[in-house]
Coordinates of C-alpha atoms in Angstrom, one line a residue:
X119 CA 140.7 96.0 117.6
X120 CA 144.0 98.3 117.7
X121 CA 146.0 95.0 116.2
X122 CA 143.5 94.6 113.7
X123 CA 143.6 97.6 112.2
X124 CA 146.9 98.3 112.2
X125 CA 147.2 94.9 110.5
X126 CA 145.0 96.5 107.9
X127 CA 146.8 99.5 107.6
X128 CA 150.1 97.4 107.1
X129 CA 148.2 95.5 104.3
X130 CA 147.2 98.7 102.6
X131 CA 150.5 100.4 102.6
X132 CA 151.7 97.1 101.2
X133 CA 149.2 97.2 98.4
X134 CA 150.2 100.7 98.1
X135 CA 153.5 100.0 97.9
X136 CA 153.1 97.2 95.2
X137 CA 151.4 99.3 92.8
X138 CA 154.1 101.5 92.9
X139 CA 156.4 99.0 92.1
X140 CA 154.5 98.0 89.3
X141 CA 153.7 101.4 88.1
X142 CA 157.8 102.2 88.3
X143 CA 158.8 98.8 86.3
X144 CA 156.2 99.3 83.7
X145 CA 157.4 103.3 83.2
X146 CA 160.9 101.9 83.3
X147 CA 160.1 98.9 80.4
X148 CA 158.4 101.4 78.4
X149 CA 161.5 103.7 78.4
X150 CA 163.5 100.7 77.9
X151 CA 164.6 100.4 73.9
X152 CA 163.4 97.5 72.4
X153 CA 165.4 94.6 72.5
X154 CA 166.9 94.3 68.9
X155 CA 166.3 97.7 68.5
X156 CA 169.6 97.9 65.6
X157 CA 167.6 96.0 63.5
X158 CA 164.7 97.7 63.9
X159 CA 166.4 100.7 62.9
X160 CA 168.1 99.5 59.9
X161 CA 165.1 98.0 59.0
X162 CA 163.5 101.8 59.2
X163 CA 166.2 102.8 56.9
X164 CA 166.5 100.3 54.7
X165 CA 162.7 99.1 53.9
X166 CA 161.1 101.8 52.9
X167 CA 163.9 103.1 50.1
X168 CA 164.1 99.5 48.7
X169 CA 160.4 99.4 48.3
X170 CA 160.3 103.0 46.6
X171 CA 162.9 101.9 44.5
X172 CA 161.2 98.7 43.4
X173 CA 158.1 100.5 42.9
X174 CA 159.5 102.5 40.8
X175 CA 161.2 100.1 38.7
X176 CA 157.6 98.0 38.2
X177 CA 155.9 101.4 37.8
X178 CA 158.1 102.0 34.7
X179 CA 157.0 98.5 33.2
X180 CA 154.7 98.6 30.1
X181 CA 152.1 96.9 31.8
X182 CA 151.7 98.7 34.3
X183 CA 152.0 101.9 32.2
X184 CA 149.0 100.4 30.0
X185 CA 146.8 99.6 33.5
X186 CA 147.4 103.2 34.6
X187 CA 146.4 104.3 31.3
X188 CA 142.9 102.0 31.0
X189 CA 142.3 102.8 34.7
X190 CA 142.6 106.7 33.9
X191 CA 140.3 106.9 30.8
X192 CA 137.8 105.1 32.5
X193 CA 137.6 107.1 35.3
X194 CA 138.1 110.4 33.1
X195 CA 135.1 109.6 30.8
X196 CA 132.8 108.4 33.7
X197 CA 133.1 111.1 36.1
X198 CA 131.2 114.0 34.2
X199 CA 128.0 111.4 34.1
X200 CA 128.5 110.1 37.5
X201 CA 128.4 113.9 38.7
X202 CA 125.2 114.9 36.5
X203 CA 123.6 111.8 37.8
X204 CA 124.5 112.2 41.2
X205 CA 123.3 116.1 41.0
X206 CA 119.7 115.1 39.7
X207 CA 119.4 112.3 42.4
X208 CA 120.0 114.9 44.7
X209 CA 117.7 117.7 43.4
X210 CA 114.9 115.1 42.8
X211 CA 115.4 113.9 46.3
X212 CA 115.2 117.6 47.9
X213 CA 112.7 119.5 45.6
X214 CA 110.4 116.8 44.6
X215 CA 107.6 115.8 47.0
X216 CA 106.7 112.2 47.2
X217 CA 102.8 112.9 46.7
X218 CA 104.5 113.7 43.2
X219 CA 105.0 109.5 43.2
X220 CA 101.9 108.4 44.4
X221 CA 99.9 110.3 42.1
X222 CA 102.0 109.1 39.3
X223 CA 100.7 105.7 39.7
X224 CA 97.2 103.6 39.1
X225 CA 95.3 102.3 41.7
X226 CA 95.7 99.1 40.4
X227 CA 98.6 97.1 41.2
X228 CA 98.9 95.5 38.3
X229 CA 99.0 98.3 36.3
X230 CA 101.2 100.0 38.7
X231 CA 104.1 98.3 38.2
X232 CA 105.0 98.9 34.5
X233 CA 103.9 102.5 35.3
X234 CA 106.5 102.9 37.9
X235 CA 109.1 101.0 35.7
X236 CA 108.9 103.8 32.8
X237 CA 108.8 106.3 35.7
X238 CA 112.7 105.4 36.0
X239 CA 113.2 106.8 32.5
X240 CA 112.2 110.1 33.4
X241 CA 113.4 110.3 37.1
X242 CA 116.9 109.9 37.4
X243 CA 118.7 108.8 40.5
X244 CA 121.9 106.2 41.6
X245 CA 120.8 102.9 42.9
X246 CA 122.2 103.7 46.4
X247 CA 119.5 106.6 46.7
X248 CA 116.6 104.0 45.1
X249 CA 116.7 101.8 48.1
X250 CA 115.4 104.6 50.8
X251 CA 113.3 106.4 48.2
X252 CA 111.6 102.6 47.7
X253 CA 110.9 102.3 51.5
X254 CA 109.7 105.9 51.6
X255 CA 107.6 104.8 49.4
X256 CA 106.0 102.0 50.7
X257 CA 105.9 103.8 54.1
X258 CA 103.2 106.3 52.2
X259 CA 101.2 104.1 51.0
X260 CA 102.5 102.9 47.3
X261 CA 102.1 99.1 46.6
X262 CA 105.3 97.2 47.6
X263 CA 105.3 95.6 43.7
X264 CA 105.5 99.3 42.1
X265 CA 107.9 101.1 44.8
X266 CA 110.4 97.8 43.9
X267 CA 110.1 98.1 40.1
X268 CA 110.9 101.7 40.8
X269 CA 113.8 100.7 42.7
X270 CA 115.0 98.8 39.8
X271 CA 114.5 100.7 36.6
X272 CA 115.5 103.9 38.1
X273 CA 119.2 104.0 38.5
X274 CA 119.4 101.8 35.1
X275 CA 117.0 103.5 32.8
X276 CA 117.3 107.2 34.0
X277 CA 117.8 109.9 30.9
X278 CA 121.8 110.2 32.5
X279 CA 122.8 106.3 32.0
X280 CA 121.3 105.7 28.7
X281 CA 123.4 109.3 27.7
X282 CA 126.4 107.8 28.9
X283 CA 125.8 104.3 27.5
X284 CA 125.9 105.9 23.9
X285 CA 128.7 108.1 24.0
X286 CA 130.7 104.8 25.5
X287 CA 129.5 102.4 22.7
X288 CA 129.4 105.2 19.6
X289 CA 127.6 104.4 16.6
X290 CA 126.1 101.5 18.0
X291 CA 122.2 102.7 18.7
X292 CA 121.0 98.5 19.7
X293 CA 123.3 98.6 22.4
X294 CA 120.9 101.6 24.5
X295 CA 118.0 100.5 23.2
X296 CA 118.6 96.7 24.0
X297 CA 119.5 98.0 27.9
X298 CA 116.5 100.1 28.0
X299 CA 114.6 97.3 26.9
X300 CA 116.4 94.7 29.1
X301 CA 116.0 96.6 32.1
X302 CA 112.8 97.9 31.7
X303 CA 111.2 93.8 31.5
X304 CA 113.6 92.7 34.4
X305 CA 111.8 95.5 36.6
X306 CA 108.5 94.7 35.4
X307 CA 108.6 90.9 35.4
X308 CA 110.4 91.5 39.4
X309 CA 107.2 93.4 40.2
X310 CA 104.9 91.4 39.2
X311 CA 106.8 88.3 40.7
X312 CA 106.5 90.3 43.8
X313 CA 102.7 91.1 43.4
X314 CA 102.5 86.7 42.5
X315 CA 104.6 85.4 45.1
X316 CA 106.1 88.5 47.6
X317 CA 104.9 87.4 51.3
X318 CA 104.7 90.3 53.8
X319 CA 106.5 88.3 56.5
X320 CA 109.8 88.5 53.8
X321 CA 109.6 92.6 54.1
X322 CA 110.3 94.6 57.1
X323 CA 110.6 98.1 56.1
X324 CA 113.2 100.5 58.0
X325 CA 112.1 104.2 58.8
X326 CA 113.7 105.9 57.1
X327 CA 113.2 109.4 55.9
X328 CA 113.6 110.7 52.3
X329 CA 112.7 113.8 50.3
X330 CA 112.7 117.5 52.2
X331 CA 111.5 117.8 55.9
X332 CA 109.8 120.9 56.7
X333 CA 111.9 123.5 58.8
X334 CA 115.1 122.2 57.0
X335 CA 116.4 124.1 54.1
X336 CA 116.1 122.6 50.9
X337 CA 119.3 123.6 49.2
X338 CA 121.3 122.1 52.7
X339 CA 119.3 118.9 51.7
X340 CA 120.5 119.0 48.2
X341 CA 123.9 119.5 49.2
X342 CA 124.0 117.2 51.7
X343 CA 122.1 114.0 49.2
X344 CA 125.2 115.1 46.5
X345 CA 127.6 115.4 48.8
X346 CA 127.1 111.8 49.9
X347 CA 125.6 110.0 46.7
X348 CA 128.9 111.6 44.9
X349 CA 131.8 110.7 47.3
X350 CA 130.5 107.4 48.1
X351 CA 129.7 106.3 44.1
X352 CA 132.8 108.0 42.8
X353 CA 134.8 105.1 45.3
X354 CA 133.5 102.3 44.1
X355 CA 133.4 104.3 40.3
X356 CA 137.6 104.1 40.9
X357 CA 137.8 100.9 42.4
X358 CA 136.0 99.9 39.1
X359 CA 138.2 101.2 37.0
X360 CA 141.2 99.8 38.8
X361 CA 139.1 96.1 38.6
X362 CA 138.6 97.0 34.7
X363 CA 142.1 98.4 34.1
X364 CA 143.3 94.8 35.5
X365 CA 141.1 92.8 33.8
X366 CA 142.6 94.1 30.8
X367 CA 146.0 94.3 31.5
X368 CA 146.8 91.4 34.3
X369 CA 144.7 88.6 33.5
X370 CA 145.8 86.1 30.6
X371 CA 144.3 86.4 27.0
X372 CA 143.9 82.7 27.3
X373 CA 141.5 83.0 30.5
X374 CA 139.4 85.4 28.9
X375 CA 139.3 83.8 25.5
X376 CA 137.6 80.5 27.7
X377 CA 134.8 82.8 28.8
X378 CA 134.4 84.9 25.7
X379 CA 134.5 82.2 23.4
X380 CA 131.2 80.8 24.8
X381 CA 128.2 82.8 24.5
X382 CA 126.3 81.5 27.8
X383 CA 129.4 81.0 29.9
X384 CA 130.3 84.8 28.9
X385 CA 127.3 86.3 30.1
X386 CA 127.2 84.5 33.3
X387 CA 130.9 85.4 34.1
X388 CA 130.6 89.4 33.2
X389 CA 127.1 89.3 35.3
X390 CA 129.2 88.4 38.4
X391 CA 131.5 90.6 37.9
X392 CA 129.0 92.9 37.8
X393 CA 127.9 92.1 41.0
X394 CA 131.5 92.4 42.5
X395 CA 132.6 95.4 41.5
X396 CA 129.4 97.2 42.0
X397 CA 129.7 100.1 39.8
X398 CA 127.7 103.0 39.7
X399 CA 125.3 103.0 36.7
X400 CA 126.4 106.2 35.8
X401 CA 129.8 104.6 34.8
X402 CA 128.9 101.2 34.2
X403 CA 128.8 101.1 30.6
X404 CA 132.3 102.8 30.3
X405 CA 133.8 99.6 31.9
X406 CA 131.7 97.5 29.7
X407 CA 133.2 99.5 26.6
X408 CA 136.5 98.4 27.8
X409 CA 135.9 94.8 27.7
X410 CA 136.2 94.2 24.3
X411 CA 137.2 91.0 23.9
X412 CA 134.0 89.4 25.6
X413 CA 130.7 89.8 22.9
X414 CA 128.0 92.4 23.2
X415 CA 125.3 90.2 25.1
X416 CA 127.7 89.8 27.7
X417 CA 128.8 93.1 28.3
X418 CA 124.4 93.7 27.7
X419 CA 124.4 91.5 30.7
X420 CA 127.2 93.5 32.6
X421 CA 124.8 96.9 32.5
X422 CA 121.2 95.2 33.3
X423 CA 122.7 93.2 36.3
X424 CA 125.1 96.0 37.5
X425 CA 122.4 98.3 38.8
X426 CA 120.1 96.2 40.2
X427 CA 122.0 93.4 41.8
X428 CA 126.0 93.9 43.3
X429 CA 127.1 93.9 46.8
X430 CA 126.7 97.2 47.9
X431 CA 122.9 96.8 47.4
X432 CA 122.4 93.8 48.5
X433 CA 123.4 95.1 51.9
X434 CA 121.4 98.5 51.2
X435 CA 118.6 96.2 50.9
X436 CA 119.2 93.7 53.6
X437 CA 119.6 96.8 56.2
X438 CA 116.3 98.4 55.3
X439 CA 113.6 95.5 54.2
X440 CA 115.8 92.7 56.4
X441 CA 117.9 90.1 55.2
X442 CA 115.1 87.3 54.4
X443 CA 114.1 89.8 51.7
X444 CA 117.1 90.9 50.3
X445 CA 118.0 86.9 49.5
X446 CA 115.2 86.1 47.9
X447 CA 114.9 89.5 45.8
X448 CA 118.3 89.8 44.8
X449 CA 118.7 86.1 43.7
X450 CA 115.3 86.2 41.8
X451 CA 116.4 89.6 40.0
X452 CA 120.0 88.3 39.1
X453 CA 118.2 85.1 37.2
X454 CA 115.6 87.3 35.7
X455 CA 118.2 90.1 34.6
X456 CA 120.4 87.6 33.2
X457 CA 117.6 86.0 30.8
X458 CA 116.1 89.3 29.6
X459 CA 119.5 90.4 28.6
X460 CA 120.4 87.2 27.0
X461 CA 116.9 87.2 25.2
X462 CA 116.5 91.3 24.2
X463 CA 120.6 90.9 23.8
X464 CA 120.1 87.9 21.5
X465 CA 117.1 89.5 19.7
X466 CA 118.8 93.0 18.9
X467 CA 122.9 92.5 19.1

């Protein structure tokens, strides 16, 4: 017994002694320099001069000078709407109770859903707060059909976007009332699809909570709904501009000319890019301003699809109803925003 555990006393000191070993290499490897550390360091002093320098040879460039210029006006004429909006979405969301919603609408679901369509007219808010204010919704009681044609017309009808879609195409009256009317049937014709063909199994709505909670203060909530609405719409409102700057500047007039010279192929190419760039529909219509050379159904096209179909809301809507209803809706409302802005657009433009 005495052998044996001073066998395992010799095996533990061993161990013991190993680790510091490994323990003393690894501190000493770590304190070693790297191996072509001269390189390194010249590299360190070399790289980052060279790229200043070249940047600021091809910042200097007229193109570039032209893209800062397109990406600054942009952002500079969108920003006062994209605040307002924002602001409303946020008051409406903290002082407004929801009852206010329900009683809005007929019993009937039928009539519901056009009701709740012209209800995003006078209730402004940015499609990122639509989605939760939709499942609140629905959560109290409202018909799935009306809460999703309010999801719809809201952030592209509201009193803010059609304001800011006729200072950024002046003097040109059909182009607000061809997006109010554009937007207003694709959110109708969507809710009635739903009432037609919507399956409960597709919808699995998320709790989540919207509007004030009692105990809370209501100017925190306020604060807190701008706060968020603003910083995260006023990204994507920049890297829009950038995307619109470079459209305009980078890309060939010869690649553009193959999409704006044919009607259909135009309105299908600016409706997905509206769906990349997923602008804010408080700015939308200033990028669409900008792209001149493509005609005005296809810019039409840009503003209906923008705020109801683009990336950022399909995964708003995949994460609260689940994903086998965010495929089907958002493919459905692409084709059906696309053809009431090519017909209204055709009709009025």
């Amino acid at each position: 017994m005495r052998l044996t555990g001073e066998l395992v006393e010799a095996g533990q000191d061993g161990s013991a002694a190993a680790r510091e070993g490994a323990a003393a290499g690894a501190a000493t490897a770590a304190s070693a320099p790297p191996r072509f550390w001269p390189l390194l360091l010249v590299g360190a002093a070399v790289v980052p001069g060279t790229l200043l320098f070249l940047v600021g040879r091809w910042g200097d460039t007229p193109a570039v000078q032209a893209w800062r210029t397109v990406c600054l006006a942009v952002t500079v004429q969108a920003l006062p709407f994209l605040l307002l909006g924002t602001a409303l979405s946020g008051a409406i969301n903290a002082f407004v109770p929801e009852w206010v919603f329900r009683r809005m609408l007929p019993r009937r679901p039928v009539l519901a859903v056009p009701v709740a369509g012209v209800a995003g007219v006078v209730l402004p808010g940015c499609e990122c707060a639509s989605v939760p204010v939709a499942n609140s919704l629905i959560g109290r009681g409202v018909t799935p059909a009306a809460a999703f044609a309010f999801l719809l017309s809201a952030p592209a009808v509201n009193p803010v976007v059609l304001t800011a879609t006729a200072i950024a195409f002046p003097g040109d009256p059909a182009m607000v009332l061809a997006r109010l009317l554009a937007s207003l049937a694709t959110a109708v014709v969507m809710g009635w699809l739903w009432l037609r063909f919507g399956r409960s199994e597709w919808l699995r709505p998320a709790v989540r909570h919207t509007g004030h909670r009692t105990g809370h203060s209501r100017w925190n909530e306020f604060r807190l709904g701008f706060q968020h609405d603003f910083l995260h719409a006023g990204g994507f409102l920049v890297l829009g501009a950038m995307a619109a700057a470079t459209f305009n500047v980078a890309v060939p007039r010869s690649v553009l000319d193959t999409f704006a010279g044919t009607p259909w192929l135009s309105v299908l190419f600016l409706a997905a890019l509206a769906v990349l760039l997923a602008v804010c529909s408080e700015a939308d219509a200033f990028l669409a301003a900008s792209l001149t050379g493509f005609p005005p159904v296809a810019r039409l096209a840009f503003m209906v699809v923008g705020p109801m179909v683009d990336l950022k809301l399909i995964a708003l809507q995949a994460g609260t109803f689940g994903r086998a209803f965010a495929v089907r809706f958002c493919a459905a409302t692409l084709v059906v925003a696309v053809v009431c802005s090519a017909l209204i657009g055709g009709a009025l433009l």
